[in-house]
Short mmCIF file of C-alpha atoms in Angstrom, two decimals:
data_model
loop_
_atom_site.label_atom_id
_atom_site.label_comp_id
_atom_site.label_asym_id
_atom_site.label_seq_id
_atom_site.Cartn_x
_atom_site.Cartn_y
_atom_site.Cartn_z
CA MET N 1 -47.46 33.08 33.44
CA SER N 2 -46.67 31.05 30.20
CA ALA N 3 -45.59 27.42 30.59
CA PRO N 4 -41.81 27.00 30.61
CA GLU N 5 -40.48 25.68 27.06
CA PRO N 6 -39.94 22.03 26.64
CA ILE N 7 -36.17 20.91 26.72
CA ALA N 8 -35.11 19.09 23.75
CA SER N 9 -34.67 15.58 23.94
CA PRO N 10 -32.56 13.26 21.43
CA GLU N 11 -35.95 12.38 19.91
CA THR N 12 -36.97 15.69 18.87
CA PRO N 13 -35.93 17.08 15.35
CA GLY N 14 -33.74 20.06 16.60
CA ALA N 15 -31.47 17.59 18.47
CA ASP N 16 -30.56 15.85 15.44
CA GLU N 17 -29.32 18.66 13.40
CA PRO N 18 -25.77 18.83 12.07
CA GLY N 19 -23.20 20.31 14.56
CA LYS N 20 -22.40 24.07 13.93
CA MET N 21 -18.65 25.27 13.90
CA SER N 22 -17.32 28.77 13.60
CA PHE N 23 -14.75 29.31 10.65
CA PHE N 24 -11.85 29.36 13.21
CA ASP N 25 -13.06 26.26 14.64
CA HIS N 26 -12.93 24.59 11.22
CA LEU N 27 -9.61 25.71 10.79
CA THR N 28 -8.35 24.39 13.90
CA GLU N 29 -10.05 20.97 13.27
CA LEU N 30 -8.62 20.79 9.98
CA ARG N 31 -4.96 21.29 11.22
CA SER N 32 -5.67 18.57 13.80
CA ARG N 33 -6.86 16.15 11.21
CA ILE N 34 -3.89 16.91 9.11
CA ILE N 35 -1.37 16.24 11.94
CA TRP N 36 -3.27 12.97 12.87
CA SER N 37 -2.89 11.84 8.95
CA LEU N 38 0.70 12.91 8.74
CA ILE N 39 1.60 10.43 11.77
CA PRO N 40 0.18 7.31 10.26
CA ALA N 41 1.78 8.05 7.01
CA GLY N 42 5.16 8.28 8.80
CA VAL N 43 4.58 5.08 10.58
CA GLY N 44 3.55 3.83 7.00
CA LEU N 45 6.68 5.13 5.55
CA GLY N 46 8.80 3.11 8.27
CA VAL N 47 6.90 -0.03 7.40
CA ALA N 48 7.29 0.51 3.46
CA LEU N 49 11.04 0.75 3.71
CA TYR N 50 11.36 -2.99 4.61
CA PHE N 51 10.10 -3.83 1.21
CA THR N 52 10.64 -0.92 -1.21
CA ASP N 53 13.32 -2.78 -2.83
CA ARG N 54 10.81 -5.32 -4.32
CA ILE N 55 8.56 -2.47 -5.17
CA MET N 56 11.43 -0.71 -7.11
CA LEU N 57 11.90 -3.82 -9.05
CA PHE N 58 8.28 -4.29 -9.85
CA LEU N 59 7.93 -0.95 -11.11
CA GLN N 60 10.91 -1.20 -13.41
CA GLN N 61 9.60 -4.47 -15.18
CA PRO N 62 8.08 -2.52 -18.16
CA LEU N 63 11.47 -1.17 -18.99
CA SER N 64 13.08 -4.54 -18.46
CA LYS N 65 10.87 -6.10 -20.90
CA LEU N 66 12.02 -3.58 -23.52
CA LYS N 67 15.70 -3.99 -22.44
CA SER N 68 15.85 -0.50 -21.61
CA PRO N 69 17.02 -0.08 -17.91
CA PRO N 70 16.67 3.11 -16.16
CA VAL N 71 19.77 5.52 -15.21
CA PHE N 72 20.52 8.05 -12.75
CA LEU N 73 22.31 11.23 -13.51
CA THR N 74 23.38 12.33 -10.36
CA PRO N 75 24.67 10.61 -6.95
CA THR N 76 21.51 11.26 -4.91
CA GLU N 77 18.78 10.58 -7.50
CA TYR N 78 18.49 7.13 -6.95
CA PHE N 79 18.34 7.65 -3.22
CA TRP N 80 15.53 10.27 -3.46
CA THR N 81 13.54 8.21 -5.77
CA TYR N 82 13.84 5.14 -3.63
CA MET N 83 12.51 7.50 -0.61
CA LYS N 84 9.65 8.74 -2.63
CA VAL N 85 8.24 5.36 -3.61
CA ALA N 86 8.54 4.44 0.12
CA MET N 87 6.63 7.62 1.10
CA ILE N 88 3.91 6.92 -1.44
CA THR N 89 3.64 3.22 -0.28
CA GLY N 90 3.53 4.45 3.20
CA LEU N 91 0.53 6.67 2.12
CA PHE N 92 -1.33 3.64 0.66
CA ILE N 93 -0.80 1.72 4.05
CA ALA N 94 -1.96 4.64 5.97
CA MET N 95 -4.78 5.47 3.84
CA PRO N 96 -7.67 3.75 6.29
CA VAL N 97 -6.43 6.27 8.95
CA ILE N 98 -6.40 9.19 6.60
CA LEU N 99 -9.87 8.43 5.45
CA TRP N 100 -10.99 8.25 9.26
CA ASN N 101 -9.64 11.65 9.69
CA VAL N 102 -11.62 12.83 6.66
CA TRP N 103 -14.68 11.27 8.09
CA ALA N 104 -14.05 12.99 11.34
CA PHE N 105 -13.65 16.24 9.82
CA VAL N 106 -16.73 16.10 7.94
CA ALA N 107 -18.98 14.44 10.62
CA PRO N 108 -20.02 17.61 12.43
CA GLY N 109 -21.82 18.53 9.27
CA LEU N 110 -23.94 15.29 9.44
CA HIS N 111 -27.02 14.21 11.09
CA LYS N 112 -26.73 11.88 14.07
CA HIS N 113 -27.96 8.84 12.12
CA GLU N 114 -25.50 9.55 9.36
CA ARG N 115 -22.45 9.43 11.62
CA ARG N 116 -22.70 5.65 12.04
CA TYR N 117 -21.46 5.05 8.58
CA ALA N 118 -17.96 5.96 9.43
CA VAL N 119 -16.64 2.35 9.20
CA PRO N 120 -18.19 1.76 5.62
CA PHE N 121 -16.98 4.95 4.60
CA VAL N 122 -13.23 4.07 5.55
CA VAL N 123 -13.28 0.31 4.43
CA VAL N 124 -14.88 1.19 1.04
CA GLY N 125 -12.89 4.23 0.54
CA SER N 126 -9.62 2.31 1.16
CA ILE N 127 -10.43 -0.56 -1.07
CA LEU N 128 -11.33 1.63 -3.87
CA PHE N 129 -8.24 3.73 -3.59
CA MET N 130 -6.23 0.69 -3.63
CA LEU N 131 -8.14 -0.77 -6.86
CA GLY N 132 -7.46 2.78 -8.55
CA GLY N 133 -3.84 2.35 -7.89
CA ALA N 134 -3.83 -1.38 -8.86
CA PHE N 135 -5.62 -0.42 -12.06
CA ALA N 136 -2.97 2.04 -12.95
CA LEU N 137 -0.11 -0.03 -12.29
CA LEU N 138 -1.25 -3.31 -13.72
CA LEU N 139 -3.14 -1.98 -16.80
CA VAL N 140 -2.62 1.52 -17.73
CA ILE N 141 0.99 1.90 -17.14
CA PRO N 142 2.59 -1.03 -18.52
CA PHE N 143 0.64 -0.30 -21.91
CA ALA N 144 1.51 3.31 -21.86
CA VAL N 145 5.13 2.81 -21.09
CA GLN N 146 5.30 0.28 -24.00
CA PHE N 147 3.58 2.36 -26.50
CA LEU N 148 5.55 5.82 -25.72
CA LEU N 149 8.85 3.67 -25.89
CA ASN N 150 8.32 1.84 -29.02
CA PHE N 151 6.72 4.94 -30.67
CA GLY N 152 10.44 6.65 -29.90
CA MET N 153 12.38 3.56 -30.87
CA GLU N 154 10.46 3.38 -34.23
CA LYS N 155 11.30 6.88 -34.87
CA GLY N 156 15.15 5.88 -34.57
CA ALA N 157 15.72 7.37 -31.26
CA GLN N 158 17.36 5.42 -28.19
CA PRO N 159 15.78 5.67 -24.75
CA MET N 160 17.94 6.48 -21.86
CA ILE N 161 15.33 6.92 -19.04
CA SER N 162 16.20 8.77 -15.69
CA ILE N 163 15.06 6.63 -12.88
CA ALA N 164 13.57 9.89 -11.18
CA ALA N 165 11.53 10.93 -14.12
CA TYR N 166 10.16 7.28 -14.80
CA ILE N 167 9.18 6.96 -11.20
CA ASP N 168 7.51 10.42 -11.16
CA PHE N 169 5.67 9.21 -14.29
CA ILE N 170 4.40 6.19 -12.58
CA THR N 171 3.51 7.59 -9.03
CA LYS N 172 1.65 10.68 -10.69
CA PHE N 173 -0.64 8.29 -12.53
CA THR N 174 -1.21 5.96 -9.73
CA LEU N 175 -1.98 8.60 -7.14
CA ALA N 176 -4.24 10.14 -9.68
CA PHE N 177 -6.12 6.91 -10.51
CA GLY N 178 -6.55 6.19 -6.71
CA VAL N 179 -8.10 9.56 -6.23
CA VAL N 180 -10.30 9.46 -9.03
CA PHE N 181 -11.64 5.87 -7.83
CA GLU N 182 -12.93 7.53 -4.66
CA LEU N 183 -15.70 9.04 -6.93
CA PRO N 184 -18.57 7.10 -5.28
CA VAL N 185 -17.35 7.80 -2.01
CA VAL N 186 -17.24 11.67 -2.73
CA ILE N 187 -20.68 11.63 -4.45
CA THR N 188 -22.11 9.76 -1.19
CA LEU N 189 -20.30 12.31 1.03
CA LEU N 190 -21.87 15.12 -0.94
CA SER N 191 -25.32 13.76 -0.90
CA MET N 192 -25.32 13.01 2.87
CA LEU N 193 -24.14 16.76 3.29
CA GLY N 194 -27.13 17.64 1.05
CA ILE N 195 -25.02 19.42 -1.51
CA VAL N 196 -26.05 17.11 -4.37
CA THR N 197 -29.21 14.87 -4.74
CA PRO N 198 -29.52 11.32 -6.76
CA GLN N 199 -32.21 13.09 -8.96
CA PHE N 200 -29.79 16.04 -9.87
CA LEU N 201 -27.10 13.22 -10.75
CA SER N 202 -29.29 11.10 -12.75
CA LYS N 203 -30.45 14.18 -14.67
CA ASN N 204 -26.94 15.47 -15.50
CA ARG N 205 -25.61 11.91 -16.36
CA LYS N 206 -24.82 12.80 -19.99
CA TYR N 207 -22.62 15.71 -18.86
CA ALA N 208 -20.89 13.50 -16.36
CA ILE N 209 -20.06 11.22 -18.93
CA LEU N 210 -18.48 13.80 -20.95
CA ILE N 211 -16.53 14.92 -18.24
CA ASN N 212 -15.43 11.46 -17.52
CA PHE N 213 -13.97 11.13 -20.82
CA ILE N 214 -12.38 14.72 -20.77
CA ILE N 215 -10.76 13.39 -17.36
CA ALA N 216 -9.68 10.17 -19.06
CA ALA N 217 -8.05 12.05 -21.67
CA ILE N 218 -5.93 14.19 -19.49
CA LEU N 219 -5.02 11.44 -17.06
CA THR N 220 -4.16 8.74 -19.61
CA PRO N 221 -0.63 9.17 -20.67
CA THR N 222 -0.97 7.84 -24.24
CA PRO N 223 -3.32 9.22 -27.03
CA ASP N 224 -4.93 6.18 -28.17
CA ILE N 225 -8.73 5.68 -27.58
CA VAL N 226 -8.12 2.22 -26.16
CA ASN N 227 -6.53 3.39 -23.01
CA GLN N 228 -8.84 6.28 -22.72
CA THR N 229 -11.90 4.14 -22.98
CA LEU N 230 -9.99 1.93 -20.20
CA MET N 231 -10.13 5.01 -17.85
CA ALA N 232 -13.37 6.48 -18.63
CA GLY N 233 -15.37 3.25 -18.73
CA PRO N 234 -14.46 2.50 -15.05
CA LEU N 235 -15.17 6.07 -14.22
CA CYS N 236 -18.82 5.84 -15.62
CA ILE N 237 -19.54 2.63 -13.66
CA LEU N 238 -18.08 4.53 -10.60
CA TYR N 239 -20.47 7.47 -11.38
CA GLU N 240 -23.37 4.96 -11.45
CA LEU N 241 -22.32 3.32 -8.02
CA GLY N 242 -22.20 6.82 -6.65
CA ILE N 243 -25.71 7.51 -7.70
CA ILE N 244 -27.11 4.26 -6.30
CA SER N 245 -25.11 4.89 -3.05
CA ALA N 246 -26.29 8.33 -2.78
CA ARG N 247 -29.96 6.98 -3.20
CA ILE N 248 -29.41 4.57 -0.06
CA PHE N 249 -27.22 6.75 2.10
CA GLY N 250 -27.93 10.33 1.05
CA ARG N 251 -29.83 12.92 2.86
CA LYS N 252 -33.66 12.53 2.20
CA LYS N 253 -35.74 15.37 1.28
CA PRO N 254 -38.57 16.20 3.61
CA LYS N 255 -42.07 14.83 2.66
CA ALA N 256 -43.23 18.53 1.98
CA ALA N 257 -40.28 19.17 -0.48
CA LEU N 258 -41.00 15.94 -2.08
CA ALA N 259 -44.70 16.73 -2.47
CA GLU N 260 -43.78 20.09 -4.01
CA ASP N 261 -41.21 18.32 -6.54
CA SER N 262 -43.78 15.96 -7.51
CA THR N 263 -46.21 19.00 -8.58
CA LYS N 264 -43.87 20.65 -10.71
#
């Protein structure tokens, strides 16, 4: 009789493999995480309603400097715009919980020792999202509004800006910058999942710089090179931070694979 096979212990390599889930299990988990992200977003909305008045005044400051106050064209326009600002603010408030649910969704694909980085992922991801939004609100959008309005006024046109269109302009770019500033976190996650490697990212740095400038040209609301560089510069820095983070936290290649790469 052959000897019984030993039971795998937590120390054996097989016990540390990422969890496996079926396609329908992934869908169920995704639905659960979306629900648990919407609940804190709703709570954030309730909190945001207490100071949305001050946020609306802050967002209208670039127009007040140009003596061009916004108007609303329908009885409900200002109300729904007010609620939209409150919802976006609630999203920012709930971002730590939302990122926690993102981590919980991808965690089954990670090794056991990689799952301990949940708190750094949530904290750093939340900070970067806030920095992206602040970067857009404090630097990019004020310059963009002044440039665009002055351009039209110099051509002899008189601005009459709808509050809904103006807030939509602001929130679109604020959210876009917040998401783009998550680049180091996304790169680190992809590296931890084994999808990309620091070597691959370093090798393709020149293409990444080109893509960053293309993204900056799309996201920046003005055509001038100054604002585009203001966007592309941080993106390139964030990409480099992502490479450094991937080297530290990314999934390491087996020694045999490293030896094989070194012989090529």
